[in-house]
């Protein structure tokens, strides 16, 4: 009698997708995780599942299904039969879902909505130097430049149309707002 061993490769499954803290060793089982992605990426994403094959090509992206905007992760690699690591995509928005492919086959990822961090302002000054005096009073006639510094205003390389549709600035009190004109936007960490 001739016996032969037949190996059947099962399809990969993704049970969880987590975003690691910026300084965490994402491959470690003790890595700490965050709830929101920074708009400029800079963190790792970890896919946890089973039946991953080291030679598979993996593509991972975040999709806003309402607007059909997609942000692709980079440097995705299968590191074990149950772990894939990627560099998180740069992006913006809320309630995005993960899209995962192994080679060319789509794999269902957990339908947990993911959001990018909201913008935060650390200073508003009348000078390009964020440590200068704060902009506390503005003339309602306009013609003043205010430098707003913060985090998560978007990302470098963001299409200009996206910048102008996503970033708006206004100022005022008592419910009266005066629109401001966006002269330039930089999306570095500040």
Coordinates of N, CA, C and O in Angstrom, one line a residue:
X1 N 0.8 -1.2 0.0 CA 0.0 0.0 0.0 C 0.9 1.2 0.0 O 1.9 1.3 0.7
X2 N 0.5 2.2 -0.8 CA 1.3 3.5 -0.9 C 0.4 4.5 -0.1 O -0.7 4.8 -0.5
X3 N 1.1 5.1 0.8 CA 0.4 6.2 1.6 C 1.1 7.5 1.1 O 2.3 7.6 1.0
X4 N 0.3 8.4 0.9 CA 0.8 9.8 0.6 C 0.0 10.8 1.5 O -1.1 10.6 1.8
X5 N 0.8 11.8 1.8 CA 0.2 12.8 2.7 C -0.3 14.0 1.8 O 0.5 14.5 1.0
X6 N -1.5 14.4 2.0 CA -2.1 15.5 1.2 C -2.3 16.6 2.2 O -2.9 16.5 3.2
X7 N -1.8 17.8 1.9 CA -1.9 18.9 2.7 C -2.9 19.9 2.0 O -2.8 20.2 0.9
X8 N -4.0 20.2 2.7 CA -5.0 21.1 2.2 C -4.8 22.5 2.9 O -4.8 22.5 4.1
X9 N -4.5 23.5 2.2 CA -4.3 24.8 2.7 C -5.7 25.4 2.9 O -6.4 25.6 2.0
X10 N -6.0 25.8 4.2 CA -7.2 26.5 4.4 C -7.1 28.0 4.1 O -6.0 28.5 4.2
X11 N -8.2 28.6 3.8 CA -8.2 30.0 3.5 C -7.9 30.8 4.7 O -8.3 30.4 5.8
X12 N -7.1 31.9 4.5 CA -6.8 32.8 5.7 C -8.1 33.4 6.2 O -9.0 33.7 5.5
X13 N -8.1 33.6 7.5 CA -9.2 34.4 8.2 C -8.6 35.5 9.1 O -7.5 35.3 9.6
X14 N -9.2 36.6 9.1 CA -8.8 37.7 9.9 C -9.8 37.9 11.1 O -11.0 38.1 10.8
X15 N -9.3 37.7 12.3 CA -10.2 37.8 13.5 C -10.2 39.2 14.1 O -11.2 39.6 14.7
X16 N -9.1 39.9 14.0 CA -9.0 41.2 14.6 C -7.9 42.1 13.8 O -7.0 41.5 13.3
X17 N -8.2 43.4 13.8 CA -7.2 44.3 13.3 C -7.0 45.4 14.4 O -8.0 46.0 14.8
X18 N -5.8 45.5 14.8 CA -5.5 46.5 15.9 C -4.4 47.5 15.5 O -3.6 47.2 14.6
X19 N -4.5 48.7 16.1 CA -3.5 49.7 15.8 C -2.6 49.8 17.0 O -3.1 50.0 18.1
X20 N -1.3 49.7 16.8 CA -0.4 49.7 17.9 C 0.1 51.2 18.3 O 0.1 52.1 17.4
X21 N 0.4 51.3 19.5 CA 1.0 52.6 20.0 C 2.2 53.0 19.2 O 2.9 52.1 18.7
X22 N 2.5 54.2 18.9 CA 3.6 54.6 18.1 C 4.9 54.0 18.5 O 5.7 53.6 17.7
X23 N 5.2 53.8 19.8 CA 6.5 53.3 20.2 C 6.5 51.8 20.5 O 7.4 51.2 21.0
X24 N 5.3 51.2 20.3 CA 5.2 49.8 20.7 C 5.8 48.8 19.7 O 5.9 49.1 18.5
X25 N 6.3 47.7 20.1 CA 6.7 46.6 19.3 C 5.5 45.8 18.9 O 5.0 45.0 19.7
X26 N 4.9 46.1 17.8 CA 3.6 45.6 17.4 C 3.6 44.1 17.3 O 2.6 43.5 17.5
X27 N 4.7 43.5 16.9 CA 4.8 42.1 16.8 C 4.7 41.4 18.1 O 4.3 40.2 18.2
X28 N 5.0 42.0 19.2 CA 5.0 41.4 20.6 C 3.5 41.2 21.0 O 2.7 42.0 20.7
X29 N 3.3 40.2 21.7 CA 1.9 39.9 22.2 C 1.5 40.9 23.3 O 0.3 41.1 23.5
X30 N 2.4 41.6 23.9 CA 2.1 42.5 24.9 C 2.0 44.0 24.4 O 2.0 44.9 25.2
X31 N 2.0 44.1 23.1 CA 1.9 45.5 22.5 C 0.7 46.2 23.0 O -0.4 45.6 23.2
X32 N 0.8 47.5 23.2 CA -0.4 48.3 23.6 C -1.0 48.9 22.3 O -0.3 49.2 21.4
X33 N -2.3 49.1 22.4 CA -3.1 49.5 21.2 C -3.7 50.9 21.4 O -4.0 51.3 22.6
X34 N -4.1 51.6 20.3 CA -4.8 52.8 20.4 C -6.1 52.7 19.6 O -6.3 51.8 18.8
X35 N -7.0 53.7 19.9 CA -8.3 53.6 19.3 C -8.5 54.4 18.0 O -9.4 54.2 17.2
X36 N -7.6 55.4 17.8 CA -7.7 56.2 16.6 C -6.3 56.3 15.9 O -5.3 56.2 16.6
X37 N -6.4 56.4 14.6 CA -5.1 56.5 13.8 C -4.7 58.0 13.7 O -5.6 58.8 13.5
X38 N -3.4 58.3 13.8 CA -3.0 59.6 13.5 C -3.2 59.8 12.0 O -3.0 58.9 11.2
X39 N -3.5 61.0 11.6 CA -3.8 61.3 10.1 C -2.5 61.1 9.3 O -2.7 60.8 8.1
X40 N -1.4 61.2 9.9 CA -0.1 61.1 9.1 C 0.4 59.7 9.1 O 1.6 59.4 8.8
X41 N -0.4 58.7 9.6 CA 0.1 57.3 9.7 C 1.1 57.2 10.8 O 0.9 57.7 11.9
X42 N 2.3 56.6 10.6 CA 3.4 56.6 11.5 C 3.2 55.5 12.6 O 4.0 55.5 13.5
X43 N 2.2 54.7 12.5 CA 2.1 53.6 13.5 C 1.9 52.3 12.7 O 1.7 52.3 11.5
X44 N 2.0 51.2 13.4 CA 1.8 49.9 12.8 C 0.4 49.3 13.0 O -0.2 49.6 14.1
X45 N -0.1 48.6 12.1 CA -1.4 47.9 12.1 C -1.1 46.4 12.2 O -0.2 45.9 11.5
X46 N -1.8 45.7 13.1 CA -1.5 44.2 13.3 C -2.8 43.5 12.9 O -3.9 43.8 13.5
X47 N -2.8 42.6 12.0 CA -3.9 41.7 11.7 C -3.6 40.4 12.4 O -2.6 39.8 12.3
X48 N -4.6 39.9 13.1 CA -4.5 38.7 13.9 C -5.6 37.7 13.3 O -6.7 38.1 13.1
X49 N -5.1 36.5 13.0 CA -6.0 35.5 12.4 C -5.4 34.2 12.3 O -4.6 33.8 13.2
X50 N -5.6 33.5 11.3 CA -5.0 32.1 11.1 C -4.9 31.8 9.6 O -5.5 32.4 8.8
X51 N -4.1 30.8 9.4 CA -3.8 30.3 8.0 C -3.1 31.3 7.1 O -3.3 31.2 5.9
X52 N -2.3 32.2 7.7 CA -1.5 33.1 6.8 C -0.3 32.3 6.3 O 0.2 31.5 7.0
X53 N 0.0 32.6 5.1 CA 1.2 31.9 4.4 C 2.3 33.0 4.2 O 2.0 34.1 3.6
X54 N 3.5 32.7 4.6 CA 4.6 33.7 4.5 C 4.8 34.2 3.1 O 5.2 35.3 2.9
X55 N 4.5 33.4 2.1 CA 4.8 33.8 0.7 C 3.6 34.6 0.1 O 3.7 35.1 -1.0
X56 N 2.5 34.8 0.8 CA 1.4 35.5 0.3 C 1.7 37.0 0.2 O 2.4 37.6 1.1
X57 N 1.1 37.6 -0.8 CA 1.1 39.1 -0.9 C -0.1 39.6 -0.2 O -1.2 39.2 -0.5
X58 N 0.0 40.6 0.7 CA -1.1 41.1 1.5 C -1.3 42.5 1.2 O -0.3 43.3 1.2
X59 N -2.5 42.9 0.9 CA -2.9 44.3 0.8 C -3.9 44.7 1.8 O -4.9 43.9 2.0
X60 N -3.7 45.8 2.5 CA -4.7 46.2 3.5 C -5.0 47.7 3.3 O -4.1 48.5 2.9
X61 N -6.3 48.1 3.4 CA -6.6 49.5 3.2 C -7.8 49.8 4.1 O -8.5 48.9 4.6
X62 N -8.0 51.1 4.4 CA -9.2 51.6 5.1 C -10.1 52.2 4.1 O -9.6 53.0 3.2
X63 N -11.4 52.0 4.1 CA -12.3 52.4 3.2 C -13.5 53.2 3.8 O -14.0 52.7 4.8
X64 N -13.8 54.4 3.3 CA -15.0 55.1 3.7 C -16.0 54.7 2.7 O -16.0 55.1 1.5
X65 N -16.9 53.8 3.0 CA -17.8 53.2 2.1 C -18.8 54.2 1.5 O -19.3 54.1 0.4
X66 N -19.1 55.3 2.3 CA -20.1 56.3 1.9 C -19.5 57.1 0.8 O -20.2 57.5 -0.2
X67 N -18.2 57.5 0.9 CA -17.6 58.4 -0.2 C -16.7 57.6 -1.1 O -16.2 58.2 -2.0
X68 N -16.5 56.3 -0.9 CA -15.7 55.5 -1.7 C -14.2 55.9 -1.7 O -13.5 55.8 -2.7
X69 N -13.8 56.6 -0.6 CA -12.4 57.0 -0.4 C -11.6 55.8 0.2 O -12.1 55.3 1.2
X70 N -10.4 55.5 -0.3 CA -9.7 54.4 0.2 C -8.2 54.8 0.5 O -7.6 55.5 -0.3
X71 N -7.7 54.4 1.7 CA -6.3 54.7 2.1 C -5.6 53.4 2.2 O -6.0 52.6 3.0
X72 N -4.5 53.2 1.5 CA -3.8 52.0 1.5 C -2.6 51.9 2.5 O -1.8 52.9 2.5
X73 N -2.6 50.8 3.2 CA -1.4 50.6 4.1 C -0.2 50.3 3.3 O -0.3 49.8 2.2
X74 N 1.0 50.4 3.9 CA 2.2 50.1 3.2 C 3.0 49.1 4.0 O 2.8 48.8 5.2
X75 N 4.0 48.4 3.3 CA 4.9 47.5 3.8 C 4.2 46.4 4.6 O 4.7 45.9 5.7
X76 N 3.1 45.8 4.0 CA 2.4 44.7 4.7 C 3.2 43.4 4.5 O 3.7 43.2 3.4
X77 N 3.4 42.6 5.6 CA 4.1 41.4 5.5 C 3.5 40.4 6.5 O 3.2 40.7 7.6
X78 N 3.4 39.1 6.0 CA 3.1 38.0 6.9 C 4.3 37.7 7.7 O 5.3 37.4 7.2
X79 N 4.2 37.8 9.1 CA 5.3 37.5 9.9 C 5.2 36.2 10.6 O 6.1 35.7 11.2
X80 N 4.0 35.6 10.6 CA 3.8 34.3 11.1 C 2.4 33.8 10.6 O 1.7 34.5 9.9
X81 N 2.1 32.5 10.9 CA 0.8 32.0 10.4 C -0.4 32.6 11.0 O -1.5 32.4 10.5
X82 N -0.2 33.5 12.0 CA -1.4 34.2 12.6 C -1.2 35.7 12.7 O -2.1 36.4 13.3
X83 N -0.2 36.3 12.1 CA 0.1 37.7 12.3 C 0.6 38.3 10.9 O 1.5 37.8 10.3
X84 N 0.0 39.5 10.6 CA 0.4 40.3 9.5 C 0.7 41.7 10.1 O -0.1 42.2 10.9
X85 N 1.8 42.3 9.7 CA 2.1 43.7 10.2 C 2.1 44.6 9.0 O 2.7 44.2 7.9
X86 N 1.6 45.8 9.1 CA 1.6 46.9 8.1 C 1.9 48.2 8.7 O 1.6 48.4 9.9
X87 N 2.4 49.1 7.9 CA 2.4 50.5 8.3 C 1.1 51.1 8.0 O 0.6 51.0 6.9
X88 N 0.5 51.8 9.0 CA -0.9 52.3 8.9 C -0.9 53.3 7.8 O 0.0 54.1 7.6
X89 N -2.0 53.4 7.1 CA -2.2 54.4 6.0 C -2.4 55.8 6.5 O -3.0 56.0 7.6
X90 N -1.9 56.8 5.8 CA -2.2 58.2 6.0 C -3.6 58.3 5.6 O -4.1 57.7 4.6
X91 N -4.4 59.2 6.3 CA -5.8 59.4 5.9 C -6.5 60.3 6.8 O -5.9 61.0 7.6
X92 N -7.8 60.3 6.6 CA -8.7 61.2 7.5 C -10.1 60.6 7.4 O -10.4 59.8 6.6
X93 N -10.9 61.0 8.4 CA -12.3 60.6 8.4 C -12.6 59.7 9.6 O -11.8 59.3 10.4
X94 N -13.9 59.3 9.6 CA -14.4 58.5 10.7 C -15.3 57.3 10.1 O -15.7 57.4 8.9
X95 N -15.4 56.3 10.9 CA -16.2 55.1 10.5 C -15.8 54.5 9.2 O -16.6 54.1 8.4
X96 N -14.5 54.3 9.1 CA -13.9 53.5 8.0 C -13.8 52.1 8.3 O -13.8 51.7 9.5
X97 N -13.8 51.2 7.3 CA -13.7 49.8 7.5 C -12.5 49.2 6.8 O -12.0 49.8 5.9
X98 N -11.9 48.1 7.4 CA -10.7 47.5 6.8 C -11.1 46.6 5.6 O -12.1 46.0 5.6
X99 N -10.2 46.7 4.6 CA -10.4 45.8 3.5 C -9.0 45.1 3.3 O -8.0 45.7 3.3
X100 N -9.1 43.7 3.3 CA -7.9 42.9 3.3 C -7.9 41.9 2.1 O -9.0 41.3 1.9
X101 N -6.8 41.8 1.4 CA -6.6 40.8 0.4 C -5.3 40.0 0.6 O -4.3 40.5 1.0
X102 N -5.4 38.7 0.5 CA -4.3 37.8 0.4 C -4.1 37.4 -1.0 O -5.1 36.8 -1.6
X103 N -3.0 37.7 -1.6 CA -2.8 37.6 -3.1 C -3.9 38.4 -3.7 O -4.0 39.6 -3.6
X104 N -4.8 37.8 -4.4 CA -5.9 38.5 -5.0 C -7.3 38.3 -4.4 O -8.3 38.8 -4.9
X105 N -7.3 37.4 -3.4 CA -8.6 37.0 -2.8 C -8.9 37.9 -1.6 O -8.1 38.0 -0.6
X106 N -10.1 38.5 -1.7 CA -10.6 39.4 -0.6 C -10.9 38.5 0.6 O -11.4 37.4 0.5
X107 N -10.5 39.0 1.8 CA -10.8 38.2 3.1 C -11.7 39.2 3.9 O -11.4 40.4 4.0
X108 N -12.7 38.6 4.5 CA -13.6 39.4 5.4 C -12.8 39.8 6.6 O -12.3 38.9 7.3
X109 N -12.8 41.1 6.9 CA -12.1 41.6 8.1 C -13.2 42.0 9.1 O -14.4 42.2 8.6
X110 N -13.0 42.0 10.4 CA -14.0 42.4 11.3 C -14.6 43.8 11.0 O -13.8 44.7 10.6
X111 N -15.9 43.9 11.0 CA -16.5 45.1 10.7 C -16.6 46.1 11.8 O -17.6 46.5 12.3
X112 N -15.4 46.4 12.3 CA -15.3 47.4 13.4 C -14.9 48.7 12.8 O -13.9 48.8 12.1
X113 N -15.7 49.7 13.0 CA -15.4 51.0 12.4 C -14.1 51.6 13.0 O -13.9 51.6 14.2
X114 N -13.3 52.2 12.2 CA -12.0 52.8 12.6 C -12.1 54.3 12.2 O -12.6 54.6 11.2
X115 N -11.5 55.1 13.1 CA -11.5 56.6 12.8 C -10.1 57.1 12.9 O -9.3 56.6 13.7
X116 N -9.9 58.2 12.2 CA -8.6 58.9 12.3 C -8.8 59.9 13.5 O -10.0 60.3 13.7
X117 N -7.8 60.3 14.1 CA -7.9 61.2 15.2 C -8.4 62.6 14.7 O -8.1 63.0 13.6
X118 N -9.1 63.2 15.6 CA -9.7 64.6 15.3 C -8.5 65.6 15.4 O -7.6 65.4 16.1
X119 N -8.7 66.7 14.6 CA -7.6 67.7 14.8 C -7.6 68.3 16.2 O -8.6 68.4 16.8
X120 N -6.4 68.7 16.6 CA -6.3 69.4 17.9 C -5.4 70.6 17.7 O -4.4 70.6 16.9
X121 N -5.8 71.7 18.3 CA -5.0 73.0 18.2 C -4.2 73.2 19.4 O -4.7 73.1 20.6
X122 N -2.9 73.4 19.2 CA -2.0 73.7 20.4 C -1.7 75.2 20.5 O -1.4 75.7 21.6
X123 N -1.7 75.9 19.4 CA -1.5 77.4 19.5 C -2.1 78.1 18.3 O -2.2 77.5 17.2
X124 N -2.4 79.4 18.5 CA -2.8 80.3 17.4 C -2.1 81.6 17.7 O -2.3 82.2 18.7
X125 N -1.2 81.9 16.8 CA -0.3 83.1 17.0 C -0.4 84.0 15.8 O -0.8 83.6 14.7
X126 N 0.1 85.2 15.9 CA 0.2 86.2 14.8 C 1.5 86.1 14.1 O 1.8 86.8 13.2
X127 N 2.4 85.1 14.6 CA 3.7 85.0 14.1 C 3.9 83.5 13.7 O 3.3 82.6 14.3
X128 N 4.7 83.2 12.8 CA 5.0 81.8 12.4 C 5.6 81.0 13.5 O 5.5 79.8 13.6
X129 N 6.2 81.6 14.5 CA 6.8 81.0 15.7 C 5.7 80.6 16.7 O 5.1 81.5 17.2
X130 N 5.4 79.3 16.9 CA 4.3 78.9 17.8 C 4.5 79.3 19.2 O 3.6 79.3 20.0
X131 N 5.7 79.7 19.6 CA 6.0 80.1 21.0 C 5.7 81.6 21.2 O 5.9 82.2 22.3
X132 N 5.4 82.4 20.1 CA 5.2 83.8 20.2 C 3.8 84.0 20.9 O 3.1 83.1 21.2
X133 N 3.5 85.3 21.2 CA 2.3 85.7 21.9 C 1.0 85.1 21.1 O 1.0 85.2 19.9
X134 N 0.0 84.6 21.9 CA -1.1 84.1 21.2 C -2.0 85.2 20.5 O -1.9 86.3 20.9
X135 N -2.7 84.7 19.5 CA -3.6 85.6 18.8 C -4.9 85.7 19.6 O -5.7 84.9 19.6
X136 N -5.0 86.8 20.4 CA -6.2 86.9 21.3 C -7.2 87.9 20.8 O -8.3 87.9 21.2
X137 N -6.8 88.8 19.9 CA -7.8 89.7 19.3 C -7.5 89.9 17.8 O -6.4 90.1 17.4
X138 N -8.6 89.8 17.0 CA -8.4 90.0 15.6 C -9.4 91.1 15.1 O -10.5 91.2 15.6
X139 N -8.9 91.9 14.2 CA -9.7 92.9 13.7 C -10.8 92.3 12.8 O -10.5 91.4 12.0
X140 N -12.0 92.7 12.9 CA -13.1 92.1 12.1 C -13.0 92.5 10.6 O -13.7 92.0 9.8
X141 N -12.1 93.5 10.3 CA -11.9 93.9 8.9 C -11.0 92.9 8.2 O -10.9 92.9 7.0
X142 N -10.4 92.0 8.9 CA -9.6 90.9 8.3 C -8.2 91.4 8.0 O -7.7 92.3 8.7
X143 N -7.6 90.9 7.0 CA -6.2 91.2 6.6 C -5.2 90.9 7.6 O -4.1 91.5 7.7
X144 N -5.4 89.9 8.5 CA -4.4 89.5 9.4 C -4.1 88.0 9.2 O -5.0 87.2 8.9
X145 N -2.9 87.6 9.3 CA -2.5 86.2 9.2 C -2.4 85.6 10.6 O -1.7 86.2 11.4
X146 N -3.0 84.5 10.8 CA -2.9 83.7 12.0 C -2.3 82.4 11.7 O -2.7 81.7 10.8
X147 N -1.4 82.0 12.5 CA -0.7 80.7 12.4 C -1.3 79.7 13.4 O -1.2 80.0 14.6
X148 N -1.9 78.7 12.9 CA -2.6 77.7 13.8 C -1.7 76.4 13.8 O -1.4 75.9 12.7
X149 N -1.3 76.0 15.0 CA -0.4 74.9 15.1 C -1.1 73.8 15.9 O -1.9 74.1 16.9
X150 N -1.0 72.6 15.5 CA -1.6 71.5 16.2 C -1.3 70.1 15.6 O -0.2 70.0 15.0
X151 N -2.2 69.2 15.7 CA -1.9 67.8 15.2 C -3.2 67.4 14.5 O -4.3 67.8 14.7
X152 N -3.0 66.4 13.6 CA -4.0 65.7 12.8 C -4.9 66.7 12.0 O -6.1 66.5 11.9
X153 N -4.2 67.6 11.3 CA -4.8 68.4 10.3 C -4.9 67.8 8.9 O -5.3 68.4 7.9
X154 N -4.4 66.6 8.8 CA -4.3 65.9 7.5 C -3.0 65.2 7.4 O -2.4 64.8 8.4
X155 N -2.4 65.1 6.2 CA -1.1 64.5 6.0 C -0.4 65.1 4.8 O -1.1 65.7 3.9
X156 N 0.9 65.0 4.8 CA 1.7 65.5 3.7 C 1.3 64.7 2.4 O 1.2 63.5 2.5
X157 N 1.2 65.4 1.3 CA 0.8 64.8 0.1 C -0.7 64.6 -0.1 O -1.2 64.1 -1.1
X158 N -1.5 65.2 0.9 CA -2.9 65.1 0.8 C -3.4 66.0 -0.4 O -2.9 67.1 -0.6
X159 N -4.3 65.4 -1.3 CA -4.7 66.2 -2.5 C -5.3 67.5 -2.1 O -6.0 67.6 -1.1
X160 N -4.9 68.6 -2.8 CA -5.3 70.0 -2.4 C -6.9 70.1 -2.3 O -7.4 70.8 -1.5
X161 N -7.6 69.4 -3.2 CA -9.1 69.4 -3.1 C -9.6 68.9 -1.8 O -10.5 69.4 -1.2
X162 N -8.9 67.9 -1.3 CA -9.3 67.3 0.0 C -9.0 68.3 1.1 O -9.8 68.5 2.1
X163 N -7.9 69.0 1.0 CA -7.5 70.0 2.1 C -8.5 71.1 2.1 O -9.1 71.4 3.2
X164 N -8.9 71.7 1.0 CA -9.8 72.8 1.0 C -11.2 72.4 1.4 O -12.0 73.1 2.0
X165 N -11.6 71.1 1.2 CA -12.9 70.7 1.6 C -13.0 70.2 3.0 O -14.1 70.2 3.6
X166 N -11.9 69.9 3.6 CA -11.9 69.4 5.0 C -11.5 70.4 6.0 O -11.9 70.4 7.1
X167 N -10.7 71.4 5.6 CA -10.2 72.4 6.6 C -10.9 73.7 6.4 O -10.9 74.3 5.3
X168 N -11.6 74.1 7.4 CA -12.2 75.5 7.4 C -11.9 76.1 8.8 O -11.9 75.5 9.8
X169 N -11.7 77.4 8.7 CA -11.4 78.2 9.9 C -12.4 79.3 10.0 O -12.6 80.0 9.0
X170 N -12.9 79.6 11.2 CA -13.7 80.8 11.4 C -13.4 81.3 12.8 O -12.9 80.6 13.6
X171 N -13.8 82.5 13.1 CA -13.5 83.1 14.4 C -14.7 84.0 14.7 O -15.4 84.5 13.8
X172 N -14.9 84.2 16.0 CA -16.0 85.1 16.4 C -16.6 84.7 17.8 O -16.2 83.7 18.3
X173 N -17.4 85.5 18.3 CA -18.1 85.3 19.6 C -19.6 85.5 19.4 O -20.1 86.0 18.4
X174 N -20.3 85.1 20.4 CA -21.8 85.3 20.5 C -22.5 84.8 19.3 O -23.5 85.3 18.8
X175 N -22.0 83.7 18.7 CA -22.7 83.0 17.6 C -22.4 83.7 16.3 O -22.9 83.2 15.2
X176 N -21.7 84.8 16.2 CA -21.3 85.4 14.9 C -20.0 84.9 14.5 O -19.0 85.1 15.2
X177 N -19.9 84.2 13.4 CA -18.6 83.7 13.0 C -18.2 84.4 11.7 O -19.0 84.6 10.8
X178 N -16.9 84.6 11.6 CA -16.3 85.3 10.5 C -15.5 84.2 9.8 O -14.5 83.7 10.3
X179 N -15.8 83.9 8.5 CA -15.0 82.9 7.8 C -13.5 83.4 7.6 O -13.3 84.6 7.3
X180 N -12.6 82.5 7.6 CA -11.2 82.8 7.3 C -10.8 82.2 6.0 O -11.4 81.1 5.6
X181 N -9.8 82.7 5.3 CA -9.3 82.1 4.1 C -8.1 81.3 4.4 O -7.2 81.7 5.1
X182 N -8.1 80.1 3.9 CA -7.0 79.2 4.1 C -5.9 79.5 3.1 O -6.1 79.4 1.9
X183 N -4.8 80.1 3.6 CA -3.7 80.5 2.7 C -2.8 79.3 2.4 O -2.3 79.2 1.3
X184 N -2.5 78.5 3.4 CA -1.6 77.3 3.2 C -1.8 76.3 4.3 O -2.2 76.7 5.4
X185 N -1.5 75.1 4.0 CA -1.7 74.1 5.0 C -0.5 73.2 5.0 O 0.0 72.7 3.9
X186 N 0.1 72.9 6.1 CA 1.2 71.9 6.3 C 0.7 70.8 7.2 O 0.0 71.1 8.2
X187 N 1.0 69.6 6.9 CA 0.5 68.5 7.7 C 1.6 67.8 8.4 O 1.4 66.6 8.7
X188 N 2.6 68.4 8.8 CA 3.6 67.8 9.6 C 3.1 67.6 11.0 O 1.9 67.9 11.3
X189 N 3.9 67.0 11.9 CA 3.4 66.7 13.2 C 2.9 67.9 14.0 O 2.3 67.7 15.0
X190 N 3.2 69.1 13.6 CA 2.7 70.3 14.3 C 1.9 71.1 13.4 O 2.0 71.0 12.2

